Each structure stands twice: as C-alpha cells, then as structure tokens.
Amino acid sequence: MAVISSAAVISSASLFRPIRKYPTLPDLVISATSIRCLSSLSQPMDDRQQPESKKRVVVCGGGIIGVCTAYFLAKKGAAVTLVEKSSVACAASGKAGGFLALDWCDGGPVESLARASFNLHRSLSEELNGPNSYGYRPLTTLSITVTESGPSSPSGSKSSGDSTIPSWVDGATRGPRTIGTTQTTAQVHPQLFTRTLLNTAVEKYGVEVVIGKLEQLRVEEGRVGSVVLEGGRVIESDSVVLSLGPWTGKFEMLASMFRVSGLKAHSIVLEPKDPGAITLHALFLSFHPQGGKAMDPEVYPRPTGEVYICGMSAEEEVPDDPEQIVGNPASIAMLKRVGKSVSSHLREGEARVKAEQACFLPCTDDGVPIIGEVPGMKGCYVATGHSCWGIL
C-alpha cells in the first residue's frame, strides 16, 4: 500500500487520447502542459465491484464542482461522501457572480462543455425550481463604456441618450452593445445554487457531508482505496474526486503534475433602496476612472434585490484557510466608485453595502480546466482550474 500526501512522479505518456465533444464523467479531459487526455466511457469507476454493488465515492471539496459531482453521482446510484474543509460554498462558489453564457467559449477547447453546461442549468432549474430556490433567470447582457464623473458632476443624467441603456444606468455612458440575450445568457445566485443542489443530494440521494481536511490518499496496487482526514479518520472508497479549486496546489501529489494558481477577485454586494428600479441587465463595463487606467468590472443585478459588482483581480498566494481571505481595501473602494459611476441607485446613501469580499479563482497556465483520472492512479479523479467559468 502507498500513502500519497507528498510529491509523486507518475508517467502519463501512454494515457493520452483525443478529446470528443460533450465530455461526461468519466469521459473527461486532462490538461497538463498543453496535453489532453480522455478516459474510456466503457471503463467503470471500479471494475473490482460487482454491478449490483453501490460504488463508494469520496468527493473532496464543497464548492460548485464538488457539489455538482456529488449530486450527479449520487443520483446515478453511487454512495457518495462529500468532504469539505470549512463550509459548503465558503469560497468562490459563494462569492462569484453566477453568470452563465451559452456561446462565450465558442472557438475554444471548452466550447462543447460550456454549451452542454448552459443547457444543463436550464433543465436543473426546471427540476429544482431554480427561479424560486436559487434565482435562476435568463437576462440581457450589455457592454457599456462608463467614465467616472468628477465630484462636481452630479450623477443621474446619462450622457448617451441611447435607448439600449436601461433607465437605472444613469452615469456617463457611451457605446452600448447587446452581447447576450435571454436565449444566450442567464444567472444564478451561486451560493444558493450550490446549497440547494447539496441539500437535494443529501435529502433525496443520501449524500453524506463530512467537515474535515483531506490529509492523505491511500493507494493499493495503483488504485485508490481510501482517504485519510486530519485527525486520523479513514473513509474507504472505490473512487475519489479531488475538486479542490485553488487549493489544488496545496496537495503535493497534484502540484507535482500541473500548476493551478489562484486569481484573487474582489466583489461587493449592494442593496439599493429601490430594487424595483433595477432591470434584468448584466453589465460588462469598460470603466475609465479619474486619473487611472481603464478596467473591466462587471455588474449583476440579482432577483434578491441586490446588485453584485466584481473586478480588481490579481494573482496572489492562496491562504490555507478560506476563512482568512479578505479583500484589499483599495480594490473594494474602487468597486464602490464603479457602482456610483454606473447608477445613482448604487451610490452611498441610496444603497447599503451588504458585503465586501474576495475569493480565489482556480486558474491553469493554458486556461483549460483540468478534469479527469490521474495518470497511474486508478479511481482517482481531479476536477479543477475552471477559472471564471466555475459556476457555468
């Protein structure tokens, strides 16, 4: 038996095959130094078990990728244990924008995955009453240039006069373009979505949730057999899925195979006094602050009456504890300036700041998610590196 908790050298040269469209577990894509790999659809997750036995799967990571993996595996009949270090959706899956796009990944390696996922969100919404349970809704998406007004220039009078711009967007704007329609863009409240999915998985399909830190994988004859948590608890398994997000690099076995870095993204959540004035328009901005370089923040009204604003990203070292992540004050202040410049409804006094936050997006060097069975270790799968498209 081998215990895997530190760097491991695994030969992968013989395990790479071409990618087909619409990958589904375990028809998966591995990305490592620009190589792609596919597991065979006909290969069971554990060929030692009899067909009638329930396969035991441990999913490590309580973000959106781990929770979705647990949900669908349990729905298919697996006995799933979800292990989360802190709390479910405590990091990017609880602090993201929740924006969904059908065709924005077209022309790239994840085109078919993005399109399949967008359609799956629609069907999941029908299954789980998404509009009421987690704010699923189609929406129109606009690209707008916004210039920050000086202190002597009152907001409340948009300069463009273009009818494309919603009435609540009353700052100094120009060049509006529709870049997404209700057929091609949508949104969810990411924390509510993640928790709704997990609650359903627990109540309907018997998923067990364990709060604990993954410490080791135990491997026998090249096949994963169990996971060991900090404190010594052992959970026997036929397969393990490591959906560790930006913490993938903290697990040395994976860090020795590929690099997943953390992109720290900031966001604020505002509660306008008049939420009814805010229409269903997601805004992708070219924002020109006074005395600074242009930047690309995003604004998402939510059906909860809140308005989410994000941007100000930089690569930083990911802390061990997700609860230790705090926003940079200067970045938070800039996002408040964005809100005030976009709309008089979002300026101080007209909107309450409900949250000031930051999270880390898991990014790969080539921008492609790392999804698939770990070469040389049967039954051990990894799913990470989804960057800004994790909720999609």
Coordinates of C-alpha atoms in Angstrom, one line a residue:
M1 CA 0.0 0.0 0.0
A2 CA 1.2 3.5 -0.8
V3 CA 0.2 6.6 1.1
I4 CA 0.0 9.7 -1.2
S5 CA 0.4 13.0 0.6
S6 CA 3.5 14.5 -1.0
A7 CA 5.1 14.9 -4.4
A8 CA 4.7 11.8 -6.7
V9 CA 6.2 11.2 -10.1
I10 CA 3.8 9.4 -12.4
S11 CA 4.3 8.5 -16.0
S12 CA 1.4 9.7 -18.2
A13 CA 2.8 9.4 -21.7
S14 CA 0.7 6.3 -22.6
L15 CA -2.6 7.6 -21.2
F16 CA -3.4 10.5 -23.5
R17 CA -6.1 10.1 -26.2
P18 CA -8.1 12.6 -28.4
I19 CA -11.0 14.6 -27.0
R20 CA -14.5 14.1 -28.1
K21 CA -17.3 16.6 -27.8
Y22 CA -19.6 16.8 -24.8
P23 CA -17.5 15.1 -22.2
T24 CA -19.3 13.5 -19.3
L25 CA -18.0 11.7 -16.3
P26 CA -15.9 9.6 -16.7
D27 CA -15.4 10.9 -20.3
L28 CA -13.1 13.6 -19.1
V29 CA -10.4 16.0 -20.2
I30 CA -7.0 16.2 -18.5
S31 CA -4.8 19.3 -19.2
A32 CA -1.2 19.1 -18.2
T33 CA 1.5 21.1 -20.1
S34 CA -1.0 21.5 -23.0
I35 CA -1.7 17.8 -23.3
R36 CA -5.3 16.5 -23.3
C37 CA -6.4 13.1 -22.2
L38 CA -9.7 11.1 -22.2
S39 CA -10.8 8.2 -20.1
S40 CA -12.8 5.5 -21.8
L41 CA -16.5 5.7 -21.5
S42 CA -16.8 2.0 -21.2
Q43 CA -14.4 1.7 -18.2
P44 CA -16.3 1.6 -14.8
M45 CA -15.1 3.7 -11.9
D46 CA -14.1 0.5 -10.1
D47 CA -14.1 -2.8 -12.0
R48 CA -13.4 -4.8 -8.8
Q49 CA -17.0 -4.3 -7.7
Q50 CA -20.0 -6.3 -8.8
P51 CA -22.5 -4.4 -11.0
E52 CA -25.2 -4.7 -8.2
S53 CA -23.0 -3.1 -5.6
K54 CA -23.0 0.6 -4.8
K55 CA -19.8 2.3 -5.7
R56 CA -18.3 4.3 -2.8
V57 CA -17.1 7.7 -4.0
V58 CA -15.5 10.3 -1.8
V59 CA -15.7 13.8 -3.3
C60 CA -13.2 16.3 -1.7
G61 CA -14.2 19.9 -2.0
G62 CA -17.6 21.6 -1.2
G63 CA -17.6 24.2 -3.9
I64 CA -19.8 24.1 -7.0
I65 CA -17.7 21.5 -8.9
G66 CA -17.5 19.1 -5.9
V67 CA -21.2 19.5 -5.0
C68 CA -22.4 19.0 -8.6
T69 CA -20.2 15.9 -8.9
A70 CA -21.6 14.5 -5.7
Y71 CA -25.2 15.3 -6.8
F72 CA -25.0 13.6 -10.2
L73 CA -23.0 10.6 -8.9
A74 CA -25.5 10.0 -6.1
K75 CA -28.4 10.4 -8.5
K76 CA -26.8 7.7 -10.6
G77 CA -26.7 5.4 -7.6
A78 CA -23.3 5.8 -6.1
A79 CA -22.8 6.0 -2.3
V80 CA -21.2 9.5 -2.0
T81 CA -19.4 11.2 0.9
L82 CA -18.6 14.9 0.4
V83 CA -15.6 16.1 2.4
E84 CA -15.3 19.9 2.9
K85 CA -12.5 21.6 4.9
S86 CA -14.5 24.6 6.0
S87 CA -18.1 25.1 4.9
V88 CA -20.0 24.5 1.7
A89 CA -19.7 27.3 -0.9
C90 CA -17.5 29.3 1.5
A91 CA -15.1 30.4 -1.2
A92 CA -15.5 31.4 -4.9
S93 CA -18.7 29.3 -5.2
G94 CA -20.4 31.6 -2.6
K95 CA -18.9 34.8 -3.8
A96 CA -18.9 34.6 -7.5
G97 CA -21.2 36.4 -9.9
G98 CA -23.2 33.4 -11.0
F99 CA -23.2 34.5 -14.7
L100 CA -23.9 31.8 -17.4
A101 CA -23.3 32.1 -21.1
L102 CA -24.1 29.7 -23.9
D103 CA -21.6 30.6 -26.6
W104 CA -18.9 32.8 -25.0
C105 CA -16.5 29.9 -25.1
D106 CA -17.1 29.1 -28.7
G107 CA -14.0 28.5 -30.8
G108 CA -12.0 27.3 -27.8
P109 CA -11.4 23.8 -26.2
V110 CA -14.3 24.0 -23.8
E111 CA -16.9 25.1 -26.3
S112 CA -18.9 21.9 -26.2
L113 CA -18.6 21.7 -22.4
A114 CA -19.9 25.3 -21.9
R115 CA -22.8 24.7 -24.3
A116 CA -23.8 21.5 -22.6
S117 CA -23.5 23.1 -19.2
F118 CA -25.7 26.1 -20.1
N119 CA -28.4 23.8 -21.3
L120 CA -28.0 21.6 -18.2
H121 CA -28.5 24.7 -16.0
R122 CA -31.9 25.3 -17.7
S123 CA -33.0 21.7 -17.1
L124 CA -31.8 21.7 -13.5
S125 CA -33.8 24.9 -12.9
E126 CA -36.9 23.1 -14.0
E127 CA -36.0 20.1 -11.8
L128 CA -35.2 22.1 -8.7
N129 CA -37.5 25.2 -9.1
G130 CA -34.5 27.3 -9.8
P131 CA -36.2 30.7 -10.1
N132 CA -37.5 30.5 -6.6
S133 CA -34.9 28.4 -4.9
Y134 CA -31.7 30.0 -6.2
G135 CA -32.5 32.9 -8.5
Y136 CA -32.1 31.2 -11.9
R137 CA -33.2 33.6 -14.7
P138 CA -32.3 34.5 -18.3
L139 CA -31.2 38.0 -18.8
T140 CA -30.0 40.5 -21.3
T141 CA -26.3 41.3 -21.2
L142 CA -24.8 44.7 -22.3
S143 CA -21.3 46.0 -22.9
I144 CA -21.0 49.7 -21.9
T145 CA -18.2 52.2 -21.5
V146 CA -18.6 54.3 -18.3
T147 CA -16.5 57.3 -17.4
E148 CA -16.2 58.3 -13.8
S149 CA -17.6 61.8 -13.2
G150 CA -15.8 64.4 -11.2
P151 CA -17.0 65.4 -7.7
S152 CA -18.8 68.5 -9.1
S153 CA -20.7 66.4 -11.7
P154 CA -23.9 65.0 -10.2
S155 CA -24.9 61.5 -11.3
G156 CA -28.4 60.9 -12.5
S157 CA -28.1 62.1 -16.1
K158 CA -26.7 59.6 -18.7
S159 CA -24.8 61.2 -21.5
S160 CA -25.5 58.7 -24.2
G161 CA -29.3 59.0 -24.6
D162 CA -29.3 55.6 -26.2
S163 CA -32.5 53.6 -25.5
T164 CA -30.4 50.4 -25.3
I165 CA -29.1 51.6 -21.9
P166 CA -31.5 50.7 -19.0
S167 CA -33.0 53.7 -17.2
W168 CA -31.3 53.0 -14.0
V169 CA -27.9 53.2 -15.7
D170 CA -27.7 57.0 -15.5
G171 CA -24.0 57.7 -15.3
A172 CA -21.7 59.0 -18.0
T173 CA -22.1 56.1 -20.5
R174 CA -21.5 55.5 -24.2
G175 CA -21.2 52.8 -26.8
P176 CA -23.7 50.3 -25.5
R177 CA -23.9 46.9 -27.3
T178 CA -26.0 43.9 -26.6
I179 CA -23.7 41.0 -26.2
G180 CA -26.1 38.4 -24.7
T181 CA -29.8 37.8 -25.0
T182 CA -32.3 35.9 -22.8
Q183 CA -31.6 32.9 -25.1
T184 CA -27.8 33.0 -24.6
T185 CA -27.1 34.5 -21.1
A186 CA -28.6 33.8 -17.6
Q187 CA -27.6 33.9 -14.0
V188 CA -28.0 32.1 -10.7
H189 CA -27.2 33.1 -7.1
P190 CA -24.1 30.9 -6.8
Q191 CA -24.3 30.3 -3.0
L192 CA -28.0 29.5 -3.1
F193 CA -27.4 27.2 -6.2
T194 CA -24.6 25.3 -4.5
R195 CA -26.5 24.8 -1.3
T196 CA -29.8 23.9 -3.0
L197 CA -28.0 21.2 -5.0
L198 CA -26.3 19.8 -1.9
N199 CA -29.5 19.8 0.2
T200 CA -31.3 17.9 -2.5
A201 CA -28.4 15.5 -2.8
V202 CA -28.4 14.8 0.9
E203 CA -32.2 14.6 1.3
K204 CA -33.1 12.8 -1.9
Y205 CA -30.0 10.7 -2.8
G206 CA -28.3 10.1 0.6
V207 CA -25.1 12.1 0.2
E208 CA -23.1 12.3 3.5
V209 CA -21.3 15.6 4.3
V210 CA -18.2 15.5 6.4
I211 CA -16.4 18.6 7.6
G212 CA -12.7 17.8 7.7
K213 CA -9.3 18.4 6.0
L214 CA -8.0 15.9 3.4
E215 CA -4.6 14.7 4.6
Q216 CA -3.7 11.6 2.6
L217 CA -4.9 9.2 -0.2
R218 CA -4.1 5.5 0.4
V219 CA -3.3 3.6 -2.7
E220 CA -3.1 -0.2 -3.1
E221 CA -1.6 -1.7 -6.3
G222 CA -2.0 1.5 -8.2
R223 CA -5.6 2.0 -7.2
V224 CA -7.0 4.4 -4.6
G225 CA -8.6 2.7 -1.6
S226 CA -9.4 5.3 1.0
V227 CA -8.9 8.9 2.1
V228 CA -7.5 9.9 5.4
L229 CA -8.6 13.1 7.1
E230 CA -6.7 15.3 9.5
G231 CA -7.2 13.7 12.9
G232 CA -7.0 10.2 11.5
R233 CA -10.5 9.4 10.2
V234 CA -10.3 7.0 7.3
I235 CA -13.1 6.8 4.7
E236 CA -13.0 3.7 2.5
S237 CA -13.7 4.4 -1.2
D238 CA -13.7 2.9 -4.6
S239 CA -13.1 6.2 -6.2
V240 CA -12.0 9.7 -5.1
V241 CA -12.7 13.0 -6.9
L242 CA -10.4 15.9 -5.9
S243 CA -12.3 19.1 -6.6
L244 CA -10.0 21.4 -4.5
G245 CA -10.3 24.6 -6.5
P246 CA -7.3 26.9 -5.9
W247 CA -6.2 24.7 -3.1
T248 CA -5.2 22.0 -5.6
G249 CA -1.6 23.3 -5.4
K250 CA -1.6 22.7 -1.6
F251 CA -1.9 18.9 -2.3
E252 CA 1.6 18.0 -3.3
M253 CA 0.7 14.9 -5.4
L254 CA -1.3 17.1 -7.8
A255 CA 1.1 20.1 -7.6
S256 CA 3.9 17.8 -8.9
M257 CA 1.8 17.2 -12.1
F258 CA 0.4 20.6 -13.0
R259 CA 0.1 24.1 -11.8
V260 CA -3.1 25.7 -10.5
S261 CA -2.8 29.3 -9.4
G262 CA -5.2 31.5 -7.5
L263 CA -6.5 34.7 -9.1
K264 CA -7.9 36.9 -6.3
A265 CA -11.0 38.6 -7.4
H266 CA -12.9 41.3 -5.4
S267 CA -16.6 42.0 -5.2
I268 CA -19.2 44.0 -3.3
V269 CA -22.9 43.4 -2.9
L270 CA -25.2 46.4 -2.7
E271 CA -28.8 46.7 -1.6
P272 CA -30.5 49.6 -3.4
K273 CA -33.3 51.5 -1.6
D274 CA -35.4 51.0 -4.7
P275 CA -34.6 47.5 -6.0
G276 CA -37.6 47.5 -8.3
A277 CA -35.9 50.1 -10.5
I278 CA -33.1 47.7 -11.4
T279 CA -33.9 45.8 -14.6
L280 CA -32.6 42.4 -15.7
H281 CA -29.4 43.6 -17.4
A282 CA -26.0 42.2 -16.7
L283 CA -23.3 44.9 -17.5
F284 CA -19.8 44.2 -18.7
L285 CA -18.1 47.6 -18.4
S286 CA -15.1 49.4 -19.8
F287 CA -14.7 51.7 -16.8
H288 CA -12.5 54.8 -17.0
P289 CA -11.7 56.1 -13.5
Q290 CA -10.3 59.6 -13.0
G291 CA -6.6 59.6 -13.0
G292 CA -6.3 55.8 -13.7
K293 CA -6.2 53.1 -16.3
A294 CA -9.3 51.6 -17.8
M295 CA -10.6 48.4 -16.2
D296 CA -13.3 45.8 -16.9
P297 CA -15.6 45.4 -13.9
E298 CA -19.0 43.6 -14.1
V299 CA -22.4 44.4 -12.6
Y300 CA -25.1 41.8 -12.0
P301 CA -28.5 42.7 -10.5
R302 CA -29.9 39.8 -8.7
P303 CA -33.6 38.7 -8.2
T304 CA -33.0 39.0 -4.5
G305 CA -32.9 42.8 -4.9
E306 CA -29.2 43.0 -4.6
V307 CA -26.6 44.3 -7.1
Y308 CA -23.3 42.4 -7.3
I309 CA -20.2 44.2 -8.6
C310 CA -16.9 42.5 -9.3
G311 CA -13.4 43.1 -10.7
M312 CA -10.0 44.2 -9.4
S313 CA -8.2 40.8 -9.9
A314 CA -4.6 39.8 -9.2
E315 CA -2.6 36.6 -8.8
E316 CA -1.7 36.0 -5.2
E317 CA -0.7 33.2 -2.9
V318 CA -3.8 31.3 -1.7
P319 CA -4.1 31.1 2.1
D320 CA -4.5 27.7 3.7
D321 CA -7.8 28.7 5.3
P322 CA -10.6 30.1 3.1
E323 CA -12.0 31.9 6.1
Q324 CA -8.8 34.0 6.1
I325 CA -9.5 35.6 2.7
V326 CA -10.2 39.3 2.9
G327 CA -10.5 42.0 0.3
N328 CA -7.9 44.7 -0.4
P329 CA -9.4 48.0 0.8
A330 CA -8.3 49.9 -2.2
S331 CA -9.9 47.3 -4.5
I332 CA -13.2 47.5 -2.6
A333 CA -13.1 51.3 -2.7
M334 CA -12.7 51.2 -6.5
L335 CA -15.7 48.9 -6.9
K336 CA -17.8 51.3 -4.9
R337 CA -16.7 54.1 -7.3
V338 CA -17.8 51.9 -10.2
G339 CA -21.2 51.5 -8.7
K340 CA -21.6 55.2 -8.1
S341 CA -20.5 56.0 -11.6
V342 CA -22.9 53.5 -13.2
S343 CA -26.0 54.5 -11.3
S344 CA -27.4 57.0 -8.9
H345 CA -29.3 54.0 -7.3
L346 CA -25.9 52.5 -6.3
R347 CA -24.2 55.4 -4.7
E348 CA -23.7 55.9 -1.0
G349 CA -26.9 56.9 0.7
E350 CA -29.1 55.2 -2.0
A351 CA -27.7 51.7 -1.5
R352 CA -26.5 49.8 1.6
V353 CA -23.2 47.8 1.3
K354 CA -24.2 44.3 2.2
A355 CA -20.8 42.6 1.6
E356 CA -17.2 43.5 0.8
Q357 CA -15.4 40.3 -0.2
A358 CA -12.7 38.5 -2.2
C359 CA -12.2 35.0 -3.4
F360 CA -9.7 33.0 -5.4
L361 CA -10.5 31.6 -8.9
P362 CA -8.5 28.4 -9.8
C363 CA -6.6 29.1 -13.0
T364 CA -4.3 26.9 -15.2
D365 CA -1.5 28.1 -17.3
D366 CA -3.3 27.3 -20.6
G367 CA -6.7 28.4 -19.4
V368 CA -8.3 25.0 -19.8
P369 CA -9.8 23.1 -16.8
I370 CA -8.0 20.0 -15.5
I371 CA -10.6 17.3 -15.4
G372 CA -10.0 13.5 -15.5
E373 CA -8.5 10.4 -14.0
V374 CA -5.0 10.9 -12.5
P375 CA -2.5 9.1 -14.7
G376 CA -1.1 6.0 -13.0
M377 CA -3.7 6.1 -10.2
K378 CA -6.9 4.2 -10.9
G379 CA -10.0 5.6 -9.4
C380 CA -8.5 8.9 -8.5
Y381 CA -10.1 11.8 -10.5
V382 CA -9.3 15.6 -10.4
A383 CA -11.6 18.5 -11.4
T384 CA -10.2 22.0 -11.0
G385 CA -9.0 25.0 -12.9
H386 CA -12.4 26.4 -14.1
S387 CA -11.3 30.0 -13.6
C388 CA -14.2 32.5 -14.0
W389 CA -16.5 29.8 -15.5
G390 CA -16.8 27.5 -12.5
I391 CA -20.5 28.2 -11.9
L392 CA -21.2 27.5 -15.6

